[in-house]
mmCIF file of C-alpha atoms in Angstrom:
data_model
loop_
_atom_site.group_PDB
_atom_site.id
_atom_site.type_symbol
_atom_site.label_atom_id
_atom_site.label_comp_id
_atom_site.label_asym_id
_atom_site.label_seq_id
_atom_site.Cartn_x
_atom_site.Cartn_y
_atom_site.Cartn_z
ATOM 1 C CA GLY A 189 69.238 63.642 98.660
ATOM 2 C CA ALA A 190 69.679 64.235 94.954
ATOM 3 C CA GLY A 191 71.707 67.199 93.862
ATOM 4 C CA VAL A 192 71.277 69.506 90.910
ATOM 5 C CA SER A 193 71.217 67.574 87.660
ATOM 6 C CA GLN A 194 71.866 68.826 84.166
ATOM 7 C CA SER A 195 71.417 67.326 80.746
ATOM 8 C CA PRO A 196 72.987 66.657 78.408
ATOM 9 C CA SER A 197 76.447 66.446 79.920
ATOM 10 C CA ASN A 198 77.993 67.186 76.548
ATOM 11 C CA LYS A 199 76.543 68.800 73.458
ATOM 12 C CA VAL A 200 78.220 69.339 70.112
ATOM 13 C CA THR A 201 76.339 71.463 67.641
ATOM 14 C CA GLU A 202 76.954 73.210 64.368
ATOM 15 C CA LYS A 203 77.176 76.953 64.163
ATOM 16 C CA GLY A 204 73.759 78.456 63.540
ATOM 17 C CA LYS A 205 71.759 75.668 65.182
ATOM 18 C CA ASP A 206 69.612 76.115 68.284
ATOM 19 C CA VAL A 207 70.347 74.188 71.500
ATOM 20 C CA GLU A 208 68.435 73.544 74.694
ATOM 21 C CA LEU A 209 70.102 72.793 78.001
ATOM 22 C CA ARG A 210 68.146 71.398 80.921
ATOM 23 C CA CYS A 211 68.494 71.831 84.674
ATOM 24 C CA ASP A 212 66.717 69.989 87.476
ATOM 25 C CA PRO A 213 67.249 71.826 90.770
ATOM 26 C CA ILE A 214 67.334 70.329 94.235
ATOM 27 C CA SER A 215 63.815 69.567 95.437
ATOM 28 C CA GLY A 216 62.469 72.425 97.548
ATOM 29 C CA HIS A 217 64.916 74.986 96.226
ATOM 30 C CA THR A 218 63.022 77.991 94.993
ATOM 31 C CA ALA A 219 65.908 79.856 93.389
ATOM 32 C CA LEU A 220 67.669 78.719 90.223
ATOM 33 C CA TYR A 221 70.670 80.240 88.490
ATOM 34 C CA TRP A 222 72.480 79.766 85.222
ATOM 35 C CA TYR A 223 76.176 80.552 84.855
ATOM 36 C CA ARG A 224 78.605 80.124 81.997
ATOM 37 C CA GLN A 225 82.211 79.029 82.461
ATOM 38 C CA SER A 226 84.693 79.630 79.703
ATOM 39 C CA LEU A 227 88.469 79.831 79.565
ATOM 40 C CA GLY A 228 88.608 83.468 78.671
ATOM 41 C CA GLN A 229 85.832 84.818 80.841
ATOM 42 C CA GLY A 230 85.789 82.599 83.919
ATOM 43 C CA LEU A 231 82.410 82.129 85.592
ATOM 44 C CA GLU A 232 79.719 84.519 84.404
ATOM 45 C CA PHE A 233 76.213 84.907 85.731
ATOM 46 C CA LEU A 234 73.516 84.562 83.082
ATOM 47 C CA ILE A 235 70.044 84.505 84.638
ATOM 48 C CA TYR A 236 68.305 84.000 87.993
ATOM 49 C CA PHE A 237 64.815 82.720 88.822
ATOM 50 C CA GLN A 238 63.179 83.134 92.224
ATOM 51 C CA GLY A 239 59.772 81.549 92.717
ATOM 52 C CA ASN A 240 57.130 83.201 90.563
ATOM 53 C CA SER A 241 58.964 86.512 90.307
ATOM 54 C CA ALA A 242 60.191 87.873 87.016
ATOM 55 C CA PRO A 243 63.654 86.482 86.303
ATOM 56 C CA ASP A 244 66.788 88.576 86.557
ATOM 57 C CA LYS A 245 68.112 88.438 82.996
ATOM 58 C CA SER A 246 70.844 91.000 83.479
ATOM 59 C CA GLY A 247 73.641 88.567 82.663
ATOM 60 C CA LEU A 248 72.373 87.242 79.348
ATOM 61 C CA PRO A 249 74.993 88.183 76.720
ATOM 62 C CA SER A 250 72.610 88.627 73.792
ATOM 63 C CA ASP A 251 69.004 88.155 72.750
ATOM 64 C CA ARG A 252 69.966 84.756 71.332
ATOM 65 C CA PHE A 253 69.950 83.503 74.907
ATOM 66 C CA SER A 254 66.733 82.835 76.785
ATOM 67 C CA ALA A 255 65.603 80.680 79.669
ATOM 68 C CA GLU A 256 62.387 79.531 81.201
ATOM 69 C CA ARG A 257 61.425 77.727 84.336
ATOM 70 C CA THR A 258 58.326 75.600 84.267
ATOM 71 C CA GLY A 259 56.277 74.897 87.374
ATOM 72 C CA GLY A 260 58.882 76.498 89.581
ATOM 73 C CA SER A 261 61.217 73.560 89.078
ATOM 74 C CA VAL A 262 62.929 72.468 85.864
ATOM 75 C CA SER A 263 64.631 75.127 83.781
ATOM 76 C CA THR A 264 65.671 75.183 80.147
ATOM 77 C CA LEU A 265 68.342 77.491 78.752
ATOM 78 C CA THR A 266 67.972 78.022 75.018
ATOM 79 C CA ILE A 267 70.640 79.399 72.749
ATOM 80 C CA GLN A 268 69.464 80.289 69.266
ATOM 81 C CA ARG A 269 71.695 80.490 66.201
ATOM 82 C CA THR A 270 74.712 79.302 68.142
ATOM 83 C CA GLN A 271 78.096 80.913 67.533
ATOM 84 C CA GLN A 272 81.544 79.532 68.244
ATOM 85 C CA GLU A 273 81.978 81.975 71.113
ATOM 86 C CA ASP A 274 79.043 80.254 72.836
ATOM 87 C CA SER A 275 81.274 77.228 73.440
ATOM 88 C CA ALA A 276 81.572 76.896 77.204
ATOM 89 C CA VAL A 277 80.408 74.891 80.183
ATOM 90 C CA TYR A 278 76.953 75.966 81.268
ATOM 91 C CA LEU A 279 76.392 75.519 84.993
ATOM 92 C CA CYS A 280 73.096 75.512 86.811
ATOM 93 C CA ALA A 281 72.740 76.143 90.532
ATOM 94 C CA SER A 282 69.881 76.226 92.973
ATOM 95 C CA SER A 283 69.408 77.583 96.466
ATOM 96 C CA SER A 284 66.865 77.368 99.234
ATOM 97 C CA PRO A 285 64.401 80.017 100.368
ATOM 98 C CA GLY A 286 65.442 82.652 102.844
ATOM 99 C CA LEU A 287 67.806 85.564 102.551
ATOM 100 C CA ALA A 288 71.007 83.779 103.532
ATOM 101 C CA GLY A 289 70.018 80.580 101.757
ATOM 102 C CA ARG A 290 69.694 82.327 98.457
ATOM 103 C CA TYR A 291 73.399 83.006 98.376
ATOM 104 C CA GLU A 292 74.367 79.428 99.255
ATOM 105 C CA GLN A 293 74.176 77.977 95.814
ATOM 106 C CA TYR A 294 74.541 74.307 94.934
ATOM 107 C CA PHE A 295 75.856 73.593 91.477
ATOM 108 C CA GLY A 296 75.185 70.864 88.967
ATOM 109 C CA PRO A 297 77.925 69.124 86.959
ATOM 110 C CA GLY A 298 77.373 71.369 83.959
ATOM 111 C CA THR A 299 76.755 70.916 80.253
ATOM 112 C CA ARG A 300 79.790 71.276 78.015
ATOM 113 C CA LEU A 301 78.680 72.951 74.792
ATOM 114 C CA THR A 302 80.910 72.855 71.756
ATOM 115 C CA VAL A 303 79.917 74.814 68.666
ATOM 116 C CA THR A 304 81.724 73.702 65.515
ATOM 117 C CA ALA B 284 82.964 98.618 90.120
ATOM 118 C CA GLN B 285 82.439 95.415 92.048
ATOM 119 C CA SER B 286 85.223 92.907 91.551
ATOM 120 C CA VAL B 287 86.779 89.766 92.939
ATOM 121 C CA THR B 288 90.470 89.106 92.480
ATOM 122 C CA GLN B 289 92.385 85.900 92.954
ATOM 123 C CA PRO B 290 95.975 87.009 92.354
ATOM 124 C CA ASP B 291 97.441 83.530 91.923
ATOM 125 C CA ILE B 292 96.471 81.651 88.782
ATOM 126 C CA HIS B 293 98.480 78.557 89.704
ATOM 127 C CA ILE B 294 99.903 77.357 92.994
ATOM 128 C CA THR B 295 102.012 74.268 93.626
ATOM 129 C CA VAL B 296 102.473 72.840 97.110
ATOM 130 C CA SER B 297 103.944 69.649 98.452
ATOM 131 C CA GLU B 298 101.668 67.131 100.074
ATOM 132 C CA GLY B 299 101.556 67.818 103.805
ATOM 133 C CA ALA B 300 102.526 71.462 103.435
ATOM 134 C CA SER B 301 100.262 74.328 104.423
ATOM 135 C CA LEU B 302 98.200 76.222 101.880
ATOM 136 C CA GLU B 303 96.894 79.744 101.562
ATOM 137 C CA LEU B 304 94.868 80.921 98.568
ATOM 138 C CA ARG B 305 94.280 84.628 98.293
ATOM 139 C CA CYS B 306 91.064 86.449 97.501
ATOM 140 C CA ASN B 307 90.471 90.184 97.457
ATOM 141 C CA TYR B 308 87.218 91.934 96.708
ATOM 142 C CA SER B 309 85.953 95.376 95.968
ATOM 143 C CA TYR B 310 82.331 95.875 96.971
ATOM 144 C CA GLY B 311 80.409 98.882 98.173
ATOM 145 C CA ALA B 312 78.171 96.942 100.536
ATOM 146 C CA THR B 313 78.908 94.343 103.166
ATOM 147 C CA PRO B 314 79.762 91.279 101.140
ATOM 148 C CA TYR B 315 78.777 87.683 101.529
ATOM 149 C CA LEU B 316 81.853 85.566 100.813
ATOM 150 C CA PHE B 317 82.290 82.032 99.563
ATOM 151 C CA TRP B 318 84.926 79.560 98.491
ATOM 152 C CA TYR B 319 84.077 76.840 96.001
ATOM 153 C CA VAL B 320 86.197 73.965 94.716
ATOM 154 C CA GLN B 321 85.940 72.374 91.302
ATOM 155 C CA SER B 322 87.586 69.054 90.493
ATOM 156 C CA PRO B 323 88.198 68.175 86.838
ATOM 157 C CA GLY B 324 84.938 67.500 85.018
ATOM 158 C CA GLN B 325 82.896 68.295 88.105
ATOM 159 C CA GLY B 326 80.600 71.065 89.191
ATOM 160 C CA LEU B 327 81.423 73.492 91.952
ATOM 161 C CA GLN B 328 81.281 72.355 95.557
ATOM 162 C CA LEU B 329 80.826 74.865 98.378
ATOM 163 C CA LEU B 330 83.745 74.736 100.828
ATOM 164 C CA LEU B 331 82.710 77.474 103.217
ATOM 165 C CA LYS B 332 80.847 80.746 103.518
ATOM 166 C CA TYR B 333 80.883 83.962 105.506
ATOM 167 C CA PHE B 334 77.810 86.106 106.108
ATOM 168 C CA SER B 335 78.476 87.769 109.455
ATOM 169 C CA GLY B 336 79.806 87.128 112.927
ATOM 170 C CA ASP B 337 83.054 85.318 113.632
ATOM 171 C CA THR B 338 85.515 86.295 110.928
ATOM 172 C CA LEU B 339 87.238 82.906 110.968
ATOM 173 C CA VAL B 340 85.016 80.317 109.353
ATOM 174 C CA GLN B 341 85.478 76.597 109.140
ATOM 175 C CA GLY B 342 84.497 74.579 106.131
ATOM 176 C CA ILE B 343 84.535 71.077 104.813
ATOM 177 C CA LYS B 344 87.640 69.008 104.069
ATOM 178 C CA GLY B 345 89.664 70.802 106.753
ATOM 179 C CA PHE B 346 89.583 74.225 105.083
ATOM 180 C CA GLU B 347 89.142 77.532 106.845
ATOM 181 C CA ALA B 348 89.007 81.148 105.729
ATOM 182 C CA GLU B 349 89.386 84.471 107.459
ATOM 183 C CA PHE B 350 87.457 87.619 106.578
ATOM 184 C CA LYS B 351 89.572 90.744 107.013
ATOM 185 C CA ARG B 352 87.477 93.810 106.344
ATOM 186 C CA SER B 353 90.426 96.207 106.595
ATOM 187 C CA GLN B 354 92.238 94.329 103.842
ATOM 188 C CA SER B 355 89.133 93.427 101.808
ATOM 189 C CA SER B 356 90.344 89.865 101.835
ATOM 190 C CA PHE B 357 88.956 86.401 102.397
ATOM 191 C CA ASN B 358 91.896 84.021 102.156
ATOM 192 C CA LEU B 359 91.459 80.269 102.200
ATOM 193 C CA ARG B 360 93.808 78.139 104.307
ATOM 194 C CA LYS B 361 94.534 74.515 105.068
ATOM 195 C CA PRO B 362 97.235 73.387 107.502
ATOM 196 C CA SER B 363 98.193 70.213 105.655
ATOM 197 C CA VAL B 364 97.357 69.588 102.014
ATOM 198 C CA HIS B 365 96.418 66.162 100.684
ATOM 199 C CA TRP B 366 96.924 65.021 97.097
ATOM 200 C CA SER B 367 93.142 64.895 96.687
ATOM 201 C CA ASP B 368 92.984 68.673 97.240
ATOM 202 C CA ALA B 369 94.367 69.267 93.747
ATOM 203 C CA ALA B 370 91.598 71.182 91.991
ATOM 204 C CA GLU B 371 90.478 74.646 90.914
ATOM 205 C CA TYR B 372 89.421 76.984 93.708
ATOM 206 C CA PHE B 373 87.059 79.894 93.243
ATOM 207 C CA CYS B 374 86.339 82.782 95.539
ATOM 208 C CA ALA B 375 82.875 84.276 95.113
ATOM 209 C CA VAL B 376 81.137 87.332 96.476
ATOM 210 C CA GLY B 377 77.522 88.357 96.759
ATOM 211 C CA ALA B 378 75.920 91.434 98.201
ATOM 212 C CA ALA B 379 72.420 92.256 99.287
ATOM 213 C CA ASN B 380 72.245 95.304 97.057
ATOM 214 C CA SER B 381 73.354 93.581 93.871
ATOM 215 C CA GLY B 382 70.894 90.767 93.402
ATOM 216 C CA TYR B 383 71.575 87.190 94.283
ATOM 217 C CA ALA B 384 74.022 86.274 91.565
ATOM 218 C CA LEU B 385 77.526 85.511 92.734
ATOM 219 C CA ASN B 386 80.531 87.304 91.323
ATOM 220 C CA PHE B 387 83.385 84.822 90.922
ATOM 221 C CA GLY B 388 87.113 85.301 90.803
ATOM 222 C CA LYS B 389 89.048 83.775 87.914
ATOM 223 C CA GLY B 390 90.119 80.846 90.040
ATOM 224 C CA THR B 391 93.375 79.396 91.377
ATOM 225 C CA SER B 392 94.562 76.041 90.128
ATOM 226 C CA LEU B 393 96.191 73.991 92.879
ATOM 227 C CA LEU B 394 98.751 71.321 92.074
ATOM 228 C CA VAL B 395 99.905 69.011 94.850
ATOM 229 C CA THR B 396 103.261 67.284 94.457
ATOM 230 C CA PRO B 397 104.364 64.141 96.305
#
């Protein structure tokens, strides 16, 4: 079946502009995660959605970052007033229901964000 | 503090040689352990996982890993490396008492020489 998809694959934006990154999880997966991968920081957790529960936002680096998940499926990560340090690859992952399944995360190809 | 350490940033092995990538963790609770591989320009692919039971786990592409609680380690091994194994390898840890986000190591870059 189809895996996790993300769009766009690449995004170049000017400092101060807002960007939206999209993630389509695997069908039937109730959990969705956003991570950021950068050279200096490695892979960092950003936010986690599980069903209709309130998201775990503990990894968001600042209030310029937000995410929503509509209809329990597609998610959008929004970065407002982008800064150069936001340049990174943003990875989305999803996982199936169940305790063990939640940890077995399947990743999309990522969106490479470059802030100029 | 919870942490995951991959001591080797880069490793070079000859094709056909054996491979061992190291991973150490520091977690208060029983950890769930994973190895992921990332090829250039690609997302992360799950190689194998450990939740409980047999401490030697088999994964895809001929990889295996062994959980050693006494050493807080979960090293990845392959008996004979192929050129297509060249990639970045990440160890990741989760725990039931710390949400469902995974904590990743910094990664080990594997180069395979002819």
